[in-house]
PDB file of C-alpha atoms in Angstrom:
ATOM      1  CA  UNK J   1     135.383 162.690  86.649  1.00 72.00           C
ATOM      2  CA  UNK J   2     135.468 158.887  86.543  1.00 86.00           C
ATOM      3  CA  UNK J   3     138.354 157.173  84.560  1.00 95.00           C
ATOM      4  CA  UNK J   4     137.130 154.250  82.577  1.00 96.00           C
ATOM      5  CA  UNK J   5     139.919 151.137  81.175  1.00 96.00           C
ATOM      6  CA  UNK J   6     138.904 148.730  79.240  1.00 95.00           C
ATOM      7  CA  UNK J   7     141.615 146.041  77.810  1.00 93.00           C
ATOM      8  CA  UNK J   8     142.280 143.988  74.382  1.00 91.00           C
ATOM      9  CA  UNK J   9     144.709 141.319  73.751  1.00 87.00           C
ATOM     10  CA  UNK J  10     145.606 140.313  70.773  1.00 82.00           C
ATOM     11  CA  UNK J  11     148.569 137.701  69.341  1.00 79.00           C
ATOM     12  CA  UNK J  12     150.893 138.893  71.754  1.00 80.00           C
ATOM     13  CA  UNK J  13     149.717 143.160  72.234  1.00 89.00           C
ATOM     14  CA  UNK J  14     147.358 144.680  73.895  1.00 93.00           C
ATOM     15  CA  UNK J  15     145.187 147.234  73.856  1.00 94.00           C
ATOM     16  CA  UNK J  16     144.503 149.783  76.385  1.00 95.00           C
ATOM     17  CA  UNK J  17     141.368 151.880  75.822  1.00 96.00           C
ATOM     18  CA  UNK J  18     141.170 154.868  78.452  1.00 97.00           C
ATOM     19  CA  UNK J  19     138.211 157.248  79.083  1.00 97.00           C
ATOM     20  CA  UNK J  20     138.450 160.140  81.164  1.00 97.00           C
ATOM     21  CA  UNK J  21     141.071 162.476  82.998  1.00 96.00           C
ATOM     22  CA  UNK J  22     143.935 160.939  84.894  1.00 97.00           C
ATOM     23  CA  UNK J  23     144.995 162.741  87.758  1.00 96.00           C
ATOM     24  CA  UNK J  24     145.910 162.277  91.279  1.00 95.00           C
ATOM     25  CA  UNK J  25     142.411 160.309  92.130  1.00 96.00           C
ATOM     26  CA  UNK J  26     141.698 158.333  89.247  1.00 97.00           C
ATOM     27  CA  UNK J  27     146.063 157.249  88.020  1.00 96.00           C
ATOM     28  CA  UNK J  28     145.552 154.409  91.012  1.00 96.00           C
ATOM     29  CA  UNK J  29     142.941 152.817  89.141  1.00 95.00           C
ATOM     30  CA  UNK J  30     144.910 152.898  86.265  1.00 96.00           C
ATOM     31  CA  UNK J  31     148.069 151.830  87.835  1.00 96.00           C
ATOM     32  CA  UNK J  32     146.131 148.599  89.169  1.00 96.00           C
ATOM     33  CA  UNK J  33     144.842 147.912  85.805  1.00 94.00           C
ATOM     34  CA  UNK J  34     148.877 148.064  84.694  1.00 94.00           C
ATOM     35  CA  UNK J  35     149.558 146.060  87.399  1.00 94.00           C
ATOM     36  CA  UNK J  36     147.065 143.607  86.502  1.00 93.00           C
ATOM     37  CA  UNK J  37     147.794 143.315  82.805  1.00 91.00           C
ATOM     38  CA  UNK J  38     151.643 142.891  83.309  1.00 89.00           C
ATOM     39  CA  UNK J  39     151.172 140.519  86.178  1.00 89.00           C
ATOM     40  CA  UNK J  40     148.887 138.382  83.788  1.00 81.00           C
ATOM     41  CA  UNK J  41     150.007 138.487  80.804  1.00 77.00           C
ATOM     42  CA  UNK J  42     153.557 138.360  78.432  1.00 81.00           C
ATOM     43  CA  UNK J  43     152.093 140.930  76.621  1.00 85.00           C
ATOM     44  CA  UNK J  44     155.267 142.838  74.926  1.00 89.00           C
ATOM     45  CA  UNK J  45     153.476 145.345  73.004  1.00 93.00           C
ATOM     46  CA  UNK J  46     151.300 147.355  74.878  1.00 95.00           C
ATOM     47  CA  UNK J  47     149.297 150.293  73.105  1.00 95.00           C
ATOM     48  CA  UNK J  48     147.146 153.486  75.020  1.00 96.00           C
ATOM     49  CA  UNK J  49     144.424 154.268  72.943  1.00 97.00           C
ATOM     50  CA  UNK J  50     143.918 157.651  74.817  1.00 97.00           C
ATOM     51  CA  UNK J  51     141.456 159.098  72.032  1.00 97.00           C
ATOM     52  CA  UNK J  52     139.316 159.890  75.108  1.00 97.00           C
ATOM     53  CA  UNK J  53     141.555 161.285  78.081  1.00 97.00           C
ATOM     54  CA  UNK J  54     140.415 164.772  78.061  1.00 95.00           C
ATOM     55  CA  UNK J  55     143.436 165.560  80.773  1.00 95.00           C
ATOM     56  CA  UNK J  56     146.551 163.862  82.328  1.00 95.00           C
ATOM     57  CA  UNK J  57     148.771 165.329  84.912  1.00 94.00           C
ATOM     58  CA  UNK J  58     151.768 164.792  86.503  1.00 93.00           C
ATOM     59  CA  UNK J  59     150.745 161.748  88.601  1.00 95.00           C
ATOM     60  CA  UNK J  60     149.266 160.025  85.519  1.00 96.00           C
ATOM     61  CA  UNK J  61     152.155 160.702  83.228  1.00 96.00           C
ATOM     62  CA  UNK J  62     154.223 158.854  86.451  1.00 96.00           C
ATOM     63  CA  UNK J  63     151.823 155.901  86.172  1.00 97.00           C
ATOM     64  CA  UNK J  64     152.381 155.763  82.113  1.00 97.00           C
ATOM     65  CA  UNK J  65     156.497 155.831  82.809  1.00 96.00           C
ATOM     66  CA  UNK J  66     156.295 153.273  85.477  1.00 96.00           C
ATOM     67  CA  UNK J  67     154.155 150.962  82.863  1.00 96.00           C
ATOM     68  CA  UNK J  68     156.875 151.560  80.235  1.00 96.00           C
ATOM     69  CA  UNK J  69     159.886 150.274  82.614  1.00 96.00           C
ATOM     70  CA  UNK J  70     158.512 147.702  83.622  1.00 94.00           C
ATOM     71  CA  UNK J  71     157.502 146.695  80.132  1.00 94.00           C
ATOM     72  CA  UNK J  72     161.328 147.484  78.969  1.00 94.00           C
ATOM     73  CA  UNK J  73     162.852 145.264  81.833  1.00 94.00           C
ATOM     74  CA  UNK J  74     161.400 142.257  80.012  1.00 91.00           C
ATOM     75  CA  UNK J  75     161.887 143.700  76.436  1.00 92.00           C
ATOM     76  CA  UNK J  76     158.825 145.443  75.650  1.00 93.00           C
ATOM     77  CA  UNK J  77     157.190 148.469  75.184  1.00 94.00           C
ATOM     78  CA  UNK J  78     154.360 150.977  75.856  1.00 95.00           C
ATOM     79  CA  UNK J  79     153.196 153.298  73.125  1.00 96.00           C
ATOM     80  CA  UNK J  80     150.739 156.142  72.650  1.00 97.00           C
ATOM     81  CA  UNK J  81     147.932 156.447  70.492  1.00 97.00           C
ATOM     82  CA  UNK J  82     145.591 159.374  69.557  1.00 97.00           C
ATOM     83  CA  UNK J  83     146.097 161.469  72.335  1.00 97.00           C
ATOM     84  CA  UNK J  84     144.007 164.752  72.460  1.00 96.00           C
ATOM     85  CA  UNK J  85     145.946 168.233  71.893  1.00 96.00           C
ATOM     86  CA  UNK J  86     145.686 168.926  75.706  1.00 94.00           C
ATOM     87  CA  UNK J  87     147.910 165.200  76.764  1.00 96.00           C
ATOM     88  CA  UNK J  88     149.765 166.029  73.491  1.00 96.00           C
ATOM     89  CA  UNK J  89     151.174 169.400  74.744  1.00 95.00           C
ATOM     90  CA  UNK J  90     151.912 167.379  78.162  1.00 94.00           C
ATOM     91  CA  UNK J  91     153.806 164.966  76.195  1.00 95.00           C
ATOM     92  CA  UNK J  92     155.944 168.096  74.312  1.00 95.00           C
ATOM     93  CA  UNK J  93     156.172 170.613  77.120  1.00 94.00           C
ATOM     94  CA  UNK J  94     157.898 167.405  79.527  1.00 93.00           C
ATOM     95  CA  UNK J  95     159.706 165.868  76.578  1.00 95.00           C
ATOM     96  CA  UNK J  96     158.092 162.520  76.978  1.00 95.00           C
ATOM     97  CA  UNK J  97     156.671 162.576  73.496  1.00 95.00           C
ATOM     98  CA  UNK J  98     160.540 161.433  72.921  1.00 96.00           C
ATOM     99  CA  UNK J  99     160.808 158.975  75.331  1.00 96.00           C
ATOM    100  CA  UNK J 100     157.032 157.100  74.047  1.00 95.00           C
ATOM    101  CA  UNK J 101     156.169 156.255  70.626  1.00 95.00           C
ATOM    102  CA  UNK J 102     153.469 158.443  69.680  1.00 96.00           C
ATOM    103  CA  UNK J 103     151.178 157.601  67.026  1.00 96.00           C
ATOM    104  CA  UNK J 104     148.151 160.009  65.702  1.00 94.00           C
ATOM    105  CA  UNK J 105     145.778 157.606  65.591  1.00 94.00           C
ATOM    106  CA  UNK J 106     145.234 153.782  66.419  1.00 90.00           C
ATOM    107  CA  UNK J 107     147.229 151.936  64.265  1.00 83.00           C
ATOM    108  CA  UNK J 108     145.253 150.049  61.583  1.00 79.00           C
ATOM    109  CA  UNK J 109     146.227 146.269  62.497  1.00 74.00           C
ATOM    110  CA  UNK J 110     145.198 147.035  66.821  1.00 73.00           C
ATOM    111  CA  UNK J 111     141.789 147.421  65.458  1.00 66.00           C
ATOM    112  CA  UNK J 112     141.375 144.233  63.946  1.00 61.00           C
ATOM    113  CA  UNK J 113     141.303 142.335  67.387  1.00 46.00           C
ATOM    114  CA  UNK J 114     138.471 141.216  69.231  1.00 47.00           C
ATOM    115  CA  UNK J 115     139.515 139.193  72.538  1.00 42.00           C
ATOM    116  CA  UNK J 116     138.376 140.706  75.473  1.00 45.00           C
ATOM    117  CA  UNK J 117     141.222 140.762  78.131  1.00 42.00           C
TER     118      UNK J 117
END
């Protein structure tokens, strides 16, 4: 299956919609898009709407903990949003629902923004 991001940035946090599974061949592509948004961008606040990632192993919870260091070594942070039961058991069953800020749904003031990043 193919893994669709899409960004928003908004007065300093950004938005990242993903569609799909992440697993061993689709986590590059989102590790590039990472790669690209923190090499880009100051963004401190970054937030995974993952309302449509249907699966995410081991190799894409490694991409998602690699984002959140290197967000933390320049004060930010990475936190999830909406994720399906299946990537919420993930989260519980490896403990990383602890280590992420998990919300249940988007929160209210990411939707307002509109720039396309």
């Amino acid at each position: 299956m193919e893994l669709k991001v899409s960004t928003r940035s908004h007065a300093g946090h950004t938005v990242v919609t993903i569609v799909g599974e992440i697993d061993l061949y689709t986590a590059p592509r989102l590790q590039a898009e990472f790669t690209r948004l923190l090499g880009q961008s100051q963004t401190m606040l970054v937030v995974l709407d993952m309302s449509a990632v249907e699966f995410c192993d081991s190799t894409g919870m490694n991409v998602l903990l690699s984002a959140l260091k290197r967000l933390r070594e320049r004060g930010g942070t990475l936190e999830v949003a909406a994720p399906r039961p299946a990537v919420r058991k993930i989260l519980q069953v490896t403990g990383l629902d602890s280590v992420f800020v998990v919300h249940e749904t988007l929160p209210e003031q990411l939707l307002t923004s509109d720039s396309q990043g």
